[in-house]
mmCIF file of C-alpha atoms in Angstrom:
data_model
loop_
_atom_site.group_PDB
_atom_site.id
_atom_site.type_symbol
_atom_site.label_atom_id
_atom_site.label_comp_id
_atom_site.label_asym_id
_atom_site.label_seq_id
_atom_site.Cartn_x
_atom_site.Cartn_y
_atom_site.Cartn_z
ATOM 1 C CA ILE A 1 0.000 0.000 0.000
ATOM 2 C CA GLY A 2 2.856 2.342 0.764
ATOM 3 C CA ASN A 3 2.885 5.451 2.877
ATOM 4 C CA LEU A 4 -0.485 6.636 4.193
ATOM 5 C CA LYS A 5 -0.916 10.195 5.354
ATOM 6 C CA LYS A 6 -1.471 10.291 9.089
ATOM 7 C CA GLY A 7 -4.218 12.340 10.747
ATOM 8 C CA LEU A 8 -7.713 13.562 9.936
ATOM 9 C CA ASN A 9 -8.660 15.843 7.058
ATOM 10 C CA PRO A 10 -9.110 19.521 7.957
ATOM 11 C CA LEU A 11 -12.466 21.233 8.213
ATOM 12 C CA SER A 12 -13.665 22.579 4.879
ATOM 13 C CA PHE A 13 -16.958 24.411 5.475
ATOM 14 C CA GLY A 14 -15.060 27.697 5.347
ATOM 15 C CA ASP A 15 -13.780 26.968 1.822
ATOM 16 C CA LEU A 16 -17.133 27.387 0.059
ATOM 17 C CA VAL A 17 -16.858 29.765 -2.900
ATOM 18 C CA PHE A 18 -20.010 30.896 -4.716
ATOM 19 C CA THR A 19 -18.390 32.744 -7.589
ATOM 20 C CA LYS A 20 -19.373 32.037 -11.185
ATOM 21 C CA PRO A 21 -16.646 29.682 -12.476
ATOM 22 C CA TYR A 22 -16.756 27.463 -9.393
ATOM 23 C CA ILE A 23 -20.518 27.309 -8.886
ATOM 24 C CA THR A 24 -21.089 26.325 -12.543
ATOM 25 C CA ALA A 25 -18.586 23.480 -12.358
ATOM 26 C CA SER A 26 -20.009 22.363 -9.025
ATOM 27 C CA LEU A 27 -23.567 22.213 -10.393
ATOM 28 C CA LYS A 28 -22.577 20.156 -13.450
ATOM 29 C CA THR A 29 -20.438 17.775 -11.429
ATOM 30 C CA GLY A 30 -22.948 17.584 -8.594
ATOM 31 C CA ILE A 31 -25.855 16.637 -10.836
ATOM 32 C CA ILE A 32 -23.941 13.846 -12.585
ATOM 33 C CA THR A 33 -22.294 12.393 -9.494
ATOM 34 C CA GLY A 34 -25.509 12.798 -7.502
ATOM 35 C CA ILE A 35 -27.556 10.768 -9.983
ATOM 36 C CA ILE A 36 -24.908 8.026 -10.121
ATOM 37 C CA ALA A 37 -24.559 7.946 -6.335
ATOM 38 C CA LEU A 38 -28.320 7.734 -5.783
ATOM 39 C CA ALA A 39 -28.737 5.031 -8.423
ATOM 40 C CA GLU A 40 -25.902 2.968 -6.985
ATOM 41 C CA GLY A 41 -26.947 3.416 -3.356
ATOM 42 C CA ILE A 42 -30.596 2.530 -3.902
ATOM 43 C CA ALA A 43 -29.721 -0.403 -6.186
ATOM 44 C CA VAL A 44 -27.326 -1.816 -3.594
ATOM 45 C CA GLY A 45 -29.888 -1.250 -0.836
ATOM 46 C CA ARG A 46 -32.551 -3.159 -2.748
ATOM 47 C CA SER A 47 -30.111 -5.991 -3.468
ATOM 48 C CA PHE A 48 -29.400 -6.516 0.226
ATOM 49 C CA ALA A 49 -33.069 -6.010 1.087
ATOM 50 C CA MET A 50 -33.880 -9.077 -1.031
ATOM 51 C CA PHE A 51 -31.302 -11.126 0.874
ATOM 52 C CA LYS A 52 -32.731 -10.231 4.297
ATOM 53 C CA HIS A 53 -36.397 -9.942 3.217
ATOM 54 C CA TYR A 54 -37.060 -6.364 4.267
ATOM 55 C CA HIS A 55 -38.250 -3.257 2.428
ATOM 56 C CA ILE A 56 -36.424 0.012 1.846
ATOM 57 C CA ASP A 57 -37.893 3.469 1.330
ATOM 58 C CA GLY A 58 -36.282 5.173 -1.685
ATOM 59 C CA ASN A 59 -37.148 8.651 -0.385
ATOM 60 C CA LYS A 60 -35.504 7.988 2.989
ATOM 61 C CA GLU A 61 -32.466 6.546 1.239
ATOM 62 C CA MET A 62 -32.083 9.712 -0.840
ATOM 63 C CA VAL A 63 -32.502 11.961 2.208
ATOM 64 C CA ALA A 64 -29.901 9.938 4.100
ATOM 65 C CA ILE A 65 -27.391 9.999 1.236
ATOM 66 C CA GLY A 66 -27.913 13.744 0.699
ATOM 67 C CA THR A 67 -27.548 14.567 4.405
ATOM 68 C CA MET A 68 -24.465 12.367 4.665
ATOM 69 C CA ASN A 69 -22.748 14.141 1.789
ATOM 70 C CA ILE A 70 -23.711 17.634 2.963
ATOM 71 C CA VAL A 71 -22.258 16.966 6.422
ATOM 72 C CA GLY A 72 -19.267 15.110 5.016
ATOM 73 C CA SER A 73 -18.409 17.961 2.644
ATOM 74 C CA CYS A 74 -17.804 20.167 5.678
ATOM 75 C CA PHE A 75 -15.031 17.801 6.803
ATOM 76 C CA SER A 76 -13.133 17.311 3.502
ATOM 77 C CA CYS A 77 -14.934 14.072 2.653
ATOM 78 C CA TYR A 78 -15.372 12.988 -0.959
ATOM 79 C CA LEU A 79 -18.746 12.089 -2.452
ATOM 80 C CA THR A 80 -19.908 8.793 -1.034
ATOM 81 C CA THR A 81 -22.890 6.475 -1.178
ATOM 82 C CA GLY A 82 -23.619 2.848 -0.276
ATOM 83 C CA PRO A 83 -20.889 1.154 -2.375
ATOM 84 C CA PHE A 84 -21.384 -2.479 -3.295
ATOM 85 C CA SER A 85 -17.942 -3.733 -2.276
ATOM 86 C CA ARG A 86 -17.907 -2.165 1.203
ATOM 87 C CA SER A 87 -21.532 -3.114 1.769
ATOM 88 C CA ALA A 88 -20.716 -6.714 0.852
ATOM 89 C CA VAL A 89 -17.816 -6.813 3.333
ATOM 90 C CA ASN A 90 -20.052 -5.276 5.996
ATOM 91 C CA PHE A 91 -22.839 -7.746 5.236
ATOM 92 C CA ASN A 92 -20.597 -10.827 5.388
ATOM 93 C CA ALA A 93 -19.062 -9.577 8.626
ATOM 94 C CA GLY A 94 -22.490 -9.941 10.250
ATOM 95 C CA CYS A 95 -23.409 -6.264 10.613
ATOM 96 C CA LYS A 96 -27.173 -5.720 10.962
ATOM 97 C CA THR A 97 -27.841 -2.109 11.983
ATOM 98 C CA ALA A 98 -26.584 1.396 11.216
ATOM 99 C CA MET A 99 -24.596 1.279 14.473
ATOM 100 C CA SER A 100 -22.017 -0.769 12.600
ATOM 101 C CA ASN A 101 -21.217 2.331 10.538
ATOM 102 C CA VAL A 102 -20.633 4.345 13.725
ATOM 103 C CA ILE A 103 -18.226 1.706 15.007
ATOM 104 C CA MET A 104 -16.552 1.594 11.603
ATOM 105 C CA ALA A 105 -16.146 5.380 11.559
ATOM 106 C CA ILE A 106 -14.543 5.352 14.992
ATOM 107 C CA ALA A 107 -12.218 2.531 13.926
ATOM 108 C CA VAL A 108 -11.217 4.431 10.775
ATOM 109 C CA MET A 109 -10.602 7.599 12.813
ATOM 110 C CA LEU A 110 -8.355 5.763 15.276
ATOM 111 C CA THR A 111 -6.549 4.075 12.390
ATOM 112 C CA LEU A 112 -5.880 7.396 10.653
ATOM 113 C CA LEU A 113 -4.626 8.946 13.860
ATOM 114 C CA PHE A 114 -2.399 6.138 15.160
ATOM 115 C CA LEU A 115 -2.193 3.033 12.970
ATOM 116 C CA THR A 116 -1.392 4.196 9.426
ATOM 117 C CA PRO A 117 2.342 3.280 9.638
ATOM 118 C CA LEU A 118 1.355 -0.364 10.209
ATOM 119 C CA PHE A 119 -0.249 -0.618 6.725
ATOM 120 C CA TYR A 120 2.891 0.397 4.823
ATOM 121 C CA TYR A 121 3.895 -3.154 3.783
ATOM 122 C CA THR A 122 0.375 -4.531 3.270
ATOM 123 C CA PRO A 123 0.034 -5.839 -0.334
ATOM 124 C CA LEU A 124 -2.826 -4.474 -2.396
ATOM 125 C CA VAL A 125 -3.788 -8.063 -3.221
ATOM 126 C CA VAL A 126 -4.878 -8.507 0.404
ATOM 127 C CA LEU A 127 -7.452 -5.755 0.034
ATOM 128 C CA SER A 128 -8.581 -7.242 -3.266
ATOM 129 C CA ALA A 129 -8.962 -10.679 -1.676
ATOM 130 C CA ILE A 130 -11.204 -9.267 1.052
ATOM 131 C CA ILE A 131 -13.495 -7.601 -1.494
ATOM 132 C CA ILE A 132 -13.551 -10.562 -3.909
ATOM 133 C CA SER A 133 -14.319 -13.092 -1.153
ATOM 134 C CA ALA A 134 -17.222 -10.926 -0.001
ATOM 135 C CA MET A 135 -18.525 -10.393 -3.543
ATOM 136 C CA LEU A 136 -18.476 -14.102 -4.449
ATOM 137 C CA GLY A 137 -20.896 -14.824 -1.640
ATOM 138 C CA LEU A 138 -23.423 -12.433 -3.206
ATOM 139 C CA ILE A 139 -23.540 -14.118 -6.635
ATOM 140 C CA ASP A 140 -26.868 -15.945 -6.838
ATOM 141 C CA TYR A 141 -26.708 -18.532 -9.620
ATOM 142 C CA GLU A 142 -30.180 -19.864 -8.856
ATOM 143 C CA ALA A 143 -31.716 -16.402 -9.300
ATOM 144 C CA ALA A 144 -30.048 -16.033 -12.709
ATOM 145 C CA ILE A 145 -31.330 -19.451 -13.799
ATOM 146 C CA HIS A 146 -34.794 -18.494 -12.573
ATOM 147 C CA LEU A 147 -34.674 -15.304 -14.651
ATOM 148 C CA TRP A 148 -33.673 -17.317 -17.725
ATOM 149 C CA ASN A 149 -36.582 -19.698 -17.269
ATOM 150 C CA VAL A 150 -39.151 -16.955 -16.604
ATOM 151 C CA ASP A 151 -38.096 -14.003 -18.759
ATOM 152 C CA LYS A 152 -35.150 -14.001 -21.159
ATOM 153 C CA PHE A 153 -35.116 -10.183 -21.300
ATOM 154 C CA ASP A 154 -34.747 -9.911 -17.512
ATOM 155 C CA PHE A 155 -31.875 -12.372 -17.737
ATOM 156 C CA LEU A 156 -30.247 -10.148 -20.370
ATOM 157 C CA VAL A 157 -30.567 -7.132 -18.042
ATOM 158 C CA CYS A 158 -29.030 -9.152 -15.220
ATOM 159 C CA ILE A 159 -26.075 -10.372 -17.308
ATOM 160 C CA GLY A 160 -25.522 -6.890 -18.766
ATOM 161 C CA ALA A 161 -25.330 -5.347 -15.307
ATOM 162 C CA TYR A 162 -23.086 -8.153 -14.056
ATOM 163 C CA ALA A 163 -20.665 -7.865 -16.979
ATOM 164 C CA GLY A 164 -20.528 -4.078 -16.632
ATOM 165 C CA VAL A 165 -19.689 -4.283 -12.925
ATOM 166 C CA VAL A 166 -17.110 -7.059 -13.309
ATOM 167 C CA PHE A 167 -15.239 -5.698 -16.340
ATOM 168 C CA ALA A 168 -15.699 -1.942 -15.783
ATOM 169 C CA SER A 169 -17.404 -0.418 -12.730
ATOM 170 C CA VAL A 170 -20.684 -0.248 -10.851
ATOM 171 C CA GLU A 171 -21.615 2.886 -12.799
ATOM 172 C CA VAL A 172 -21.113 1.133 -16.139
ATOM 173 C CA GLY A 173 -23.149 -1.848 -14.958
ATOM 174 C CA LEU A 174 -26.013 0.414 -13.897
ATOM 175 C CA VAL A 175 -25.933 2.273 -17.210
ATOM 176 C CA ILE A 176 -26.065 -1.007 -19.163
ATOM 177 C CA ALA A 177 -28.955 -2.338 -17.081
ATOM 178 C CA VAL A 178 -30.932 0.902 -17.353
ATOM 179 C CA ALA A 179 -30.276 1.153 -21.093
ATOM 180 C CA ILE A 180 -31.497 -2.407 -21.745
ATOM 181 C CA SER A 181 -34.559 -1.802 -19.566
ATOM 182 C CA VAL A 182 -35.389 1.414 -21.443
ATOM 183 C CA VAL A 183 -35.084 -0.411 -24.783
ATOM 184 C CA ARG A 184 -37.468 -3.059 -23.497
ATOM 185 C CA LEU A 185 -39.935 -0.403 -22.360
ATOM 186 C CA LEU A 186 -39.771 1.351 -25.725
ATOM 187 C CA LEU A 187 -40.366 -1.918 -27.552
ATOM 188 C CA PHE A 188 -43.367 -2.655 -25.348
ATOM 189 C CA VAL A 189 -44.821 0.816 -25.897
ATOM 190 C CA ALA A 190 -44.097 0.920 -29.640
ATOM 191 C CA ARG A 191 -45.258 -2.662 -30.300
ATOM 192 C CA PRO A 192 -48.218 -3.301 -27.989
ATOM 193 C CA ARG A 193 -49.852 -6.679 -27.993
ATOM 194 C CA THR A 194 -53.103 -7.108 -29.922
ATOM 195 C CA SER A 195 -55.131 -10.289 -30.023
ATOM 196 C CA VAL A 196 -58.333 -11.736 -31.454
ATOM 197 C CA LEU A 197 -61.007 -12.607 -28.893
ATOM 198 C CA GLY A 198 -63.494 -15.444 -29.068
ATOM 199 C CA ASN A 199 -66.497 -16.520 -27.049
ATOM 200 C CA LEU A 200 -66.008 -19.260 -24.459
ATOM 201 C CA PRO A 201 -68.728 -21.931 -24.874
ATOM 202 C CA ASP A 202 -71.910 -21.462 -22.795
ATOM 203 C CA SER A 203 -70.830 -18.068 -21.456
ATOM 204 C CA THR A 204 -70.677 -14.374 -22.278
ATOM 205 C CA ILE A 205 -66.930 -14.268 -21.640
ATOM 206 C CA TYR A 206 -64.532 -13.395 -24.454
ATOM 207 C CA ARG A 207 -60.871 -14.368 -24.303
ATOM 208 C CA ASN A 208 -57.802 -14.624 -26.529
ATOM 209 C CA VAL A 209 -58.324 -17.441 -29.027
ATOM 210 C CA GLU A 210 -54.614 -18.352 -28.866
ATOM 211 C CA GLN A 211 -54.771 -18.791 -25.098
ATOM 212 C CA TYR A 212 -58.168 -20.543 -25.209
ATOM 213 C CA PRO A 213 -58.355 -22.728 -28.345
ATOM 214 C CA ASN A 214 -61.956 -23.691 -27.530
ATOM 215 C CA ALA A 215 -63.101 -20.053 -27.819
ATOM 216 C CA ASN A 216 -65.485 -19.615 -30.741
ATOM 217 C CA HIS A 217 -65.298 -16.863 -33.346
ATOM 218 C CA VAL A 218 -68.461 -14.803 -33.746
ATOM 219 C CA HIS A 219 -69.724 -14.915 -37.336
ATOM 220 C CA GLY A 220 -69.553 -11.544 -39.047
ATOM 221 C CA VAL A 221 -67.818 -9.913 -36.056
ATOM 222 C CA LEU A 222 -64.091 -9.414 -35.476
ATOM 223 C CA ILE A 223 -63.193 -8.733 -31.836
ATOM 224 C CA LEU A 224 -59.740 -7.254 -31.196
ATOM 225 C CA GLU A 225 -58.133 -6.492 -27.841
ATOM 226 C CA ILE A 226 -55.597 -3.668 -27.467
ATOM 227 C CA ASP A 227 -53.353 -4.342 -24.501
ATOM 228 C CA ALA A 228 -51.650 -0.957 -23.959
ATOM 229 C CA PRO A 229 -52.285 2.803 -23.937
ATOM 230 C CA ILE A 230 -52.440 4.356 -27.402
ATOM 231 C CA TYR A 231 -49.752 6.994 -27.939
ATOM 232 C CA PHE A 232 -47.939 8.578 -30.862
ATOM 233 C CA ALA A 233 -45.241 5.909 -30.553
ATOM 234 C CA ASN A 234 -47.590 3.011 -31.303
ATOM 235 C CA SER A 235 -50.558 4.563 -33.137
ATOM 236 C CA SER A 236 -49.174 3.808 -36.618
ATOM 237 C CA TYR A 237 -48.302 0.247 -35.631
ATOM 238 C CA LEU A 238 -51.783 -0.341 -34.181
ATOM 239 C CA ARG A 239 -53.489 1.030 -37.288
ATOM 240 C CA GLU A 240 -51.474 -1.276 -39.531
ATOM 241 C CA ARG A 241 -51.915 -4.242 -37.194
ATOM 242 C CA ILE A 242 -55.688 -3.816 -36.966
ATOM 243 C CA SER A 243 -55.930 -3.456 -40.752
ATOM 244 C CA ARG A 244 -53.938 -6.667 -41.107
ATOM 245 C CA TRP A 245 -56.280 -8.476 -38.704
ATOM 246 C CA ILE A 246 -59.262 -7.292 -40.765
ATOM 247 C CA ASP A 247 -57.647 -8.488 -44.013
ATOM 248 C CA GLU A 248 -56.855 -11.891 -42.520
ATOM 249 C CA GLU A 249 -60.371 -12.282 -41.134
ATOM 250 C CA GLU A 250 -62.009 -11.338 -44.437
ATOM 251 C CA ASP A 251 -59.767 -13.755 -46.364
ATOM 252 C CA LYS A 252 -60.597 -16.510 -43.878
ATOM 253 C CA LEU A 253 -64.340 -15.894 -44.184
ATOM 254 C CA LYS A 254 -64.171 -15.826 -47.990
ATOM 255 C CA ALA A 255 -62.279 -19.120 -48.012
ATOM 256 C CA THR A 256 -64.872 -20.819 -45.823
ATOM 257 C CA GLY A 257 -67.860 -19.220 -47.565
ATOM 258 C CA LYS A 258 -69.359 -18.012 -44.295
ATOM 259 C CA THR A 259 -71.038 -14.689 -43.514
ATOM 260 C CA SER A 260 -68.929 -11.728 -44.597
ATOM 261 C CA LEU A 261 -67.382 -9.498 -41.991
ATOM 262 C CA GLN A 262 -69.696 -6.701 -40.841
ATOM 263 C CA TYR A 263 -68.405 -5.384 -37.490
ATOM 264 C CA VAL A 264 -65.028 -4.700 -35.887
ATOM 265 C CA ILE A 265 -65.135 -4.471 -32.087
ATOM 266 C CA LEU A 266 -62.168 -2.967 -30.237
ATOM 267 C CA ASP A 267 -61.898 -4.107 -26.620
ATOM 268 C CA MET A 268 -60.271 -1.077 -24.932
ATOM 269 C CA THR A 269 -60.324 -2.388 -21.367
ATOM 270 C CA ALA A 270 -56.506 -2.260 -21.125
ATOM 271 C CA VAL A 271 -56.212 1.143 -22.850
ATOM 272 C CA GLY A 272 -55.543 3.349 -19.831
ATOM 273 C CA ASN A 273 -54.857 6.516 -21.806
ATOM 274 C CA ILE A 274 -54.817 7.940 -25.305
ATOM 275 C CA ASP A 275 -53.266 11.024 -26.904
ATOM 276 C CA THR A 276 -54.165 13.062 -29.976
ATOM 277 C CA SER A 277 -52.191 10.719 -32.244
ATOM 278 C CA GLY A 278 -54.193 7.801 -30.892
ATOM 279 C CA ILE A 279 -57.464 9.645 -31.498
ATOM 280 C CA SER A 280 -56.353 10.413 -35.051
ATOM 281 C CA MET A 281 -55.595 6.714 -35.487
ATOM 282 C CA LEU A 282 -59.144 5.819 -34.412
ATOM 283 C CA GLU A 283 -60.568 8.409 -36.816
ATOM 284 C CA GLU A 284 -58.516 6.996 -39.697
ATOM 285 C CA LEU A 285 -59.508 3.467 -38.697
ATOM 286 C CA LYS A 286 -63.175 4.481 -38.728
ATOM 287 C CA LYS A 287 -62.827 5.880 -42.251
ATOM 288 C CA THR A 288 -61.035 2.717 -43.375
ATOM 289 C CA THR A 289 -63.735 0.446 -41.977
ATOM 290 C CA GLU A 290 -66.467 2.561 -43.575
ATOM 291 C CA ARG A 291 -64.774 2.272 -46.964
ATOM 292 C CA ARG A 292 -64.836 -1.487 -46.493
ATOM 293 C CA GLU A 293 -68.526 -1.288 -45.486
ATOM 294 C CA LEU A 294 -67.692 -2.282 -41.918
ATOM 295 C CA LYS A 295 -68.772 -0.721 -38.649
ATOM 296 C CA LEU A 296 -66.317 0.176 -35.900
ATOM 297 C CA VAL A 297 -67.499 -0.542 -32.338
ATOM 298 C CA LEU A 298 -65.735 0.310 -29.059
ATOM 299 C CA ALA A 299 -66.071 -1.754 -25.886
ATOM 300 C CA ASN A 300 -65.296 -0.567 -22.356
ATOM 301 C CA PRO A 301 -63.083 2.508 -22.938
ATOM 302 C CA GLY A 302 -61.833 3.923 -19.635
ATOM 303 C CA ALA A 303 -62.855 7.197 -18.032
ATOM 304 C CA GLU A 304 -59.748 9.089 -19.168
ATOM 305 C CA VAL A 305 -60.109 7.722 -22.697
ATOM 306 C CA MET A 306 -63.797 8.635 -22.835
ATOM 307 C CA LYS A 307 -63.036 12.148 -21.639
ATOM 308 C CA LYS A 308 -60.532 12.733 -24.448
ATOM 309 C CA LEU A 309 -62.728 11.093 -27.072
ATOM 310 C CA ASN A 310 -65.564 13.374 -26.019
ATOM 311 C CA LYS A 311 -63.438 16.538 -26.140
ATOM 312 C CA SER A 312 -62.101 15.597 -29.579
ATOM 313 C CA LYS A 313 -65.694 15.107 -30.893
ATOM 314 C CA PHE A 314 -64.858 11.506 -31.814
ATOM 315 C CA LEU A 315 -67.867 10.249 -29.853
ATOM 316 C CA GLU A 316 -70.135 12.373 -32.007
ATOM 317 C CA ASN A 317 -68.375 11.081 -35.102
ATOM 318 C CA ILE A 318 -68.694 7.394 -34.268
ATOM 319 C CA GLY A 319 -72.019 7.706 -32.460
ATOM 320 C CA GLN A 320 -72.548 6.899 -28.800
ATOM 321 C CA GLU A 321 -74.790 3.980 -29.787
ATOM 322 C CA TRP A 322 -71.621 2.176 -30.945
ATOM 323 C CA ILE A 323 -69.892 2.321 -27.565
ATOM 324 C CA TYR A 324 -70.686 -0.454 -25.073
ATOM 325 C CA LEU A 325 -69.786 -1.333 -21.522
ATOM 326 C CA THR A 326 -68.624 -4.884 -22.253
ATOM 327 C CA VAL A 327 -67.600 -6.966 -25.234
ATOM 328 C CA GLY A 328 -70.598 -9.209 -24.611
ATOM 329 C CA GLU A 329 -73.038 -6.312 -24.942
ATOM 330 C CA ALA A 330 -71.298 -5.123 -28.105
ATOM 331 C CA VAL A 331 -71.533 -8.591 -29.662
ATOM 332 C CA GLU A 332 -75.220 -8.915 -28.739
ATOM 333 C CA ALA A 333 -75.969 -5.545 -30.355
ATOM 334 C CA CYS A 334 -74.036 -6.489 -33.502
ATOM 335 C CA ASN A 335 -75.801 -9.859 -33.723
ATOM 336 C CA PHE A 336 -79.181 -8.172 -33.293
ATOM 337 C CA LYS A 337 -78.462 -5.757 -36.131
ATOM 338 C CA LEU A 338 -77.112 -8.554 -38.333
ATOM 339 C CA HIS A 339 -80.337 -10.513 -37.956
ATOM 340 C CA THR A 340 -82.764 -7.580 -38.172
ATOM 341 C CA CYS A 341 -81.216 -5.463 -40.980
ATOM 342 C CA LYS A 342 -81.572 -6.446 -44.607
ATOM 343 C CA PRO A 343 -78.380 -6.556 -46.679
ATOM 344 C CA GLU A 344 -79.291 -3.469 -48.687
ATOM 345 C CA GLU A 345 -80.175 -1.588 -45.510
ATOM 346 C CA SER A 346 -76.813 -2.307 -43.990
ATOM 347 C CA GLN A 347 -75.039 -0.051 -46.488
ATOM 348 C CA PRO A 348 -76.091 3.440 -45.337
ATOM 349 C CA TRP A 349 -74.985 3.348 -41.697
ATOM 350 C CA ASN A 350 -76.732 6.599 -40.882
ATOM 351 C CA ASN A 351 -80.076 4.837 -41.294
ATOM 352 C CA VAL A 352 -79.260 1.908 -39.045
#
């Protein structure tokens, strides 16, 4: 290790300078290091919370880290958080409460005042061995295997974070994990899941036909479920996907010689919100279905969605009689109109 400077650092609260060049640099550095420190500290805290089966409060963690650094900056301390390596050593040593940090601080103070000459000939490999032995005990192979079996994307996040920490630093590992998670979120938002619903036998329940193979298709009615909010990021994809579902359903009906498609029902139970791009998508979809001599029907749109559809005048455009509380009610109404309207009367929708 070599020579260690003996004694405590001097007080520094009198060295604060609020002039322009220094305050600008401090703000830039403080924001970046603060975000990294908070991310690392809370991530480490949650990791150890899973080991001991307790919960942590992110707000209290941030207050504690901020207070610690404000007080420490008055005594020439560098920016600190809950580092993984030191926390692992502390954890494997059997420490359970915050009092261990008080004891550790006193031990470090006494070491700096009186014992630093004793560390002169200590090899650096000894310090590395202490950290590595503590870290190896925290590697959970079973958890990684469980992630692989349950969700391959979560396993990729785990391996990315692990590789970043091992071959670079904790900061790099956190950045990799966050980046992969953001990509996953963007993919989920931009490519929401849509599915065709069918009627379960002897019930009024409608479920995904892929999940329930015994679910029956309703003749002349295509029921689609949208499983995400409709935003600008996914509106174009949803419009194309719904059009593709309609094409596939019409081709299937033509091949079997059954009743032609007349209604398209959108189950909007999972659509928690919608923006102006989503409303425009619905308006374009309505025009497309009308050109194909189909009728667009909405089932169970949420309160926030209904509010925006009403303000945008889309409800007046589609007609409130084509909005239903449940998919079952929408199907019953469509079946009633299919059996009561003559073919030639089904063309001008304003007269239905």
